[in-house]
PDB file of C-alpha atoms in Angstrom:
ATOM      1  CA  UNK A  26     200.973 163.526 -10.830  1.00 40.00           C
ATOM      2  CA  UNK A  27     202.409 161.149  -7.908  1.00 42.00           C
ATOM      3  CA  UNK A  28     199.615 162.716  -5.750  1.00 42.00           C
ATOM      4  CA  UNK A  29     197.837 159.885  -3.200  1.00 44.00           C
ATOM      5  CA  UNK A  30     194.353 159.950  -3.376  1.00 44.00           C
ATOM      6  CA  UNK A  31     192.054 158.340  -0.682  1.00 47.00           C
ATOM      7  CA  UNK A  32     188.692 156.981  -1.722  1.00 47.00           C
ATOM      8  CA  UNK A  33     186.213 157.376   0.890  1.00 48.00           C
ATOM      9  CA  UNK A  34     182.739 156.002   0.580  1.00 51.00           C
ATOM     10  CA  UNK A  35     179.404 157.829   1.401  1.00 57.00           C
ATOM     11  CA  UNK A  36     178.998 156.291   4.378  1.00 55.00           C
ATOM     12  CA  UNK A  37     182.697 157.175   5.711  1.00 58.00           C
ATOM     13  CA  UNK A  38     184.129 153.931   4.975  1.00 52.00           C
ATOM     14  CA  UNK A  39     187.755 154.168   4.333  1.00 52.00           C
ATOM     15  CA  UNK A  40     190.048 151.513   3.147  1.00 46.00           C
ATOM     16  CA  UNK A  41     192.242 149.866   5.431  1.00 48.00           C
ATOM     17  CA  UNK A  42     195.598 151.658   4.744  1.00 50.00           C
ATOM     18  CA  UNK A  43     198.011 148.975   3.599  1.00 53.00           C
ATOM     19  CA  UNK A  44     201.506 148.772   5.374  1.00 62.00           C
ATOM     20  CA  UNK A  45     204.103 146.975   3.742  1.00 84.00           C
ATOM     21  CA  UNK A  46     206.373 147.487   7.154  1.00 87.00           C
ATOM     22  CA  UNK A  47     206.124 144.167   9.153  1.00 88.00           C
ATOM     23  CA  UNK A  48     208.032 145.707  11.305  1.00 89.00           C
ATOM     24  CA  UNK A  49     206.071 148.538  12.087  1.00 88.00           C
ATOM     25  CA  UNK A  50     206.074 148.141  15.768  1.00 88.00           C
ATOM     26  CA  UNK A  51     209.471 148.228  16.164  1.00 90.00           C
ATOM     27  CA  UNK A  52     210.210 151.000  13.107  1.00 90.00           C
ATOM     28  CA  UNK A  53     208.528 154.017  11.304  1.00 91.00           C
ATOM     29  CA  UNK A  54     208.383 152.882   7.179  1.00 91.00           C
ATOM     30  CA  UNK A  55     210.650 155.274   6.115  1.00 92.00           C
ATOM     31  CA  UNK A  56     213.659 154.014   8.507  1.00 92.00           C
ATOM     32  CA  UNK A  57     212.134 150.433   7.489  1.00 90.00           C
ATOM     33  CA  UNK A  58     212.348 151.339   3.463  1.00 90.00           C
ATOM     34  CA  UNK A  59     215.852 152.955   4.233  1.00 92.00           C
ATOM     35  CA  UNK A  60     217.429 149.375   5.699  1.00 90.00           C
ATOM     36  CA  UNK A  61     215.013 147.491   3.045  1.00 88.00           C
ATOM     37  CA  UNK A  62     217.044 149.402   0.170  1.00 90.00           C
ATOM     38  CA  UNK A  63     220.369 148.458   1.264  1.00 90.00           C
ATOM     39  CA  UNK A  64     219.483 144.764   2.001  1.00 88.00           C
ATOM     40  CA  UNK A  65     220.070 145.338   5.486  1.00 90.00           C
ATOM     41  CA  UNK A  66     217.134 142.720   6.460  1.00 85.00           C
ATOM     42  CA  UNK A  67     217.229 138.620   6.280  1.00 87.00           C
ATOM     43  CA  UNK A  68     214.001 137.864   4.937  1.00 88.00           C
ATOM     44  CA  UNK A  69     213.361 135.016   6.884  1.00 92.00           C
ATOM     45  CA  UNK A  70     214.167 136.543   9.963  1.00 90.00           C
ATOM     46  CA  UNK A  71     211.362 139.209   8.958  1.00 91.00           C
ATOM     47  CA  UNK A  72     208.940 136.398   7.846  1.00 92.00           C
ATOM     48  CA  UNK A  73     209.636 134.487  10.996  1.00 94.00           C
ATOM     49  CA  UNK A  74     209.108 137.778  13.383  1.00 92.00           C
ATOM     50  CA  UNK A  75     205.701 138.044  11.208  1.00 92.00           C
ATOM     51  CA  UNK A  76     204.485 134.540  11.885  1.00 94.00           C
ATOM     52  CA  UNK A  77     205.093 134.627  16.259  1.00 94.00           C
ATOM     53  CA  UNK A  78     203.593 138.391  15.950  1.00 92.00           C
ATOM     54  CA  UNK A  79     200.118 136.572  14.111  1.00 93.00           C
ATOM     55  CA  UNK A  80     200.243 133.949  16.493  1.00 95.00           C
ATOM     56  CA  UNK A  81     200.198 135.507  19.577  1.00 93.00           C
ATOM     57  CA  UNK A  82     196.861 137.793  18.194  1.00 93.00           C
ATOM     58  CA  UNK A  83     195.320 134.548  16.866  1.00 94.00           C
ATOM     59  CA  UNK A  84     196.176 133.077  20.358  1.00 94.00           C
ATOM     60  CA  UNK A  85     193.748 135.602  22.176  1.00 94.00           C
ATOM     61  CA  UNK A  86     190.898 134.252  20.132  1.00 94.00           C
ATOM     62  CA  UNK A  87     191.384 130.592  19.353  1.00 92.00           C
ATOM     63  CA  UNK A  88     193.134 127.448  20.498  1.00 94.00           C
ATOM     64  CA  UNK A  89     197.193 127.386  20.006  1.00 94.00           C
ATOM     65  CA  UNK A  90     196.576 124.499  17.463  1.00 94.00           C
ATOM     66  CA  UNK A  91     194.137 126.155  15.387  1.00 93.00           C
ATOM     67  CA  UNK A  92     196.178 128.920  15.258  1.00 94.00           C
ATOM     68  CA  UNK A  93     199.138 127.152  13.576  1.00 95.00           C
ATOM     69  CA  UNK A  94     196.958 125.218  11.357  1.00 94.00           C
ATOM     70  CA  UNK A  95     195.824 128.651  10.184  1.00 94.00           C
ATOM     71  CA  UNK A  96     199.359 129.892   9.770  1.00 94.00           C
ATOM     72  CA  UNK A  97     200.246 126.301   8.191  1.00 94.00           C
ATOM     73  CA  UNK A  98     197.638 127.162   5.431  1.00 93.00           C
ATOM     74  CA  UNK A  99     199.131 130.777   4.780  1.00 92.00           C
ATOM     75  CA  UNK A 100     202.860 129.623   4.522  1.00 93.00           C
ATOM     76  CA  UNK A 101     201.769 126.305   2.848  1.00 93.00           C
ATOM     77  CA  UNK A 102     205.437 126.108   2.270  1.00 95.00           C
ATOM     78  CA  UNK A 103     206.681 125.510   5.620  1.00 95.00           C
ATOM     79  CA  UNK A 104     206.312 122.311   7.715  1.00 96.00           C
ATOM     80  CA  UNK A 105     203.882 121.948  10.854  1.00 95.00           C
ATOM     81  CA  UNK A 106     206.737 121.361  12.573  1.00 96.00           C
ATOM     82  CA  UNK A 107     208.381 124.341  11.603  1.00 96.00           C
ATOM     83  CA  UNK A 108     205.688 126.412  12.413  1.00 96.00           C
ATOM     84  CA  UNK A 109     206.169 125.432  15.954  1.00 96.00           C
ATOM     85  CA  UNK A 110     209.396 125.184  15.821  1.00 97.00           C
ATOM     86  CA  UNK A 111     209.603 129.351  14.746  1.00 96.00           C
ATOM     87  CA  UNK A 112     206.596 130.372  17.457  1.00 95.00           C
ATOM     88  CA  UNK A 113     208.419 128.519  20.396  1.00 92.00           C
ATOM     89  CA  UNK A 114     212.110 129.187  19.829  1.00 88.00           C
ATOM     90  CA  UNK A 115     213.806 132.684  20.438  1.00 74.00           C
TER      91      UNK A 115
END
């Protein structure tokens, strides 16, 4: 019991290994569930970080404007504006 099993298929295909760390480059996931379970982390710092780190991939293969109309349809929530307003502000 509370062993991890991997599923691998015949041909050596492996699941992509899910990582609920967004902040993985910055932090292993045991530091990052450590600060996460003492509500050391403002969430929309950590969703904003997330949505400049997918832009700048999605900039290396498409047009800045597609990008944020992609992002615009996964955080249907937040304005355009906003969008752009998170990606180009520090």
């Amino acid at each position: 019991m509370g062993e991890n099993y991997l599923i691998v298929a015949e041909n050596g295909f492996r699941p992509k290994k899910t990582n609920s760390n967004p902040l993985s480059d910055l932090i292993d996931d045991e530091t990052y569930e450590v600060l996460k379970s003492h509500g050391l982390f403002y969430k929309k710092a950590v969703r904003n970080y997330g949505i400049r780190k997918n832009y700048r991939e999605m900039r290396k293969k498409m047009a800045g404007t597609d990008a944020i109309k992609q992002l615009h349809e996964s955080f249907p929530y937040l304005e355009y504006d906003t969008i752009r307003k998170i990606i180009y502000t520090r």
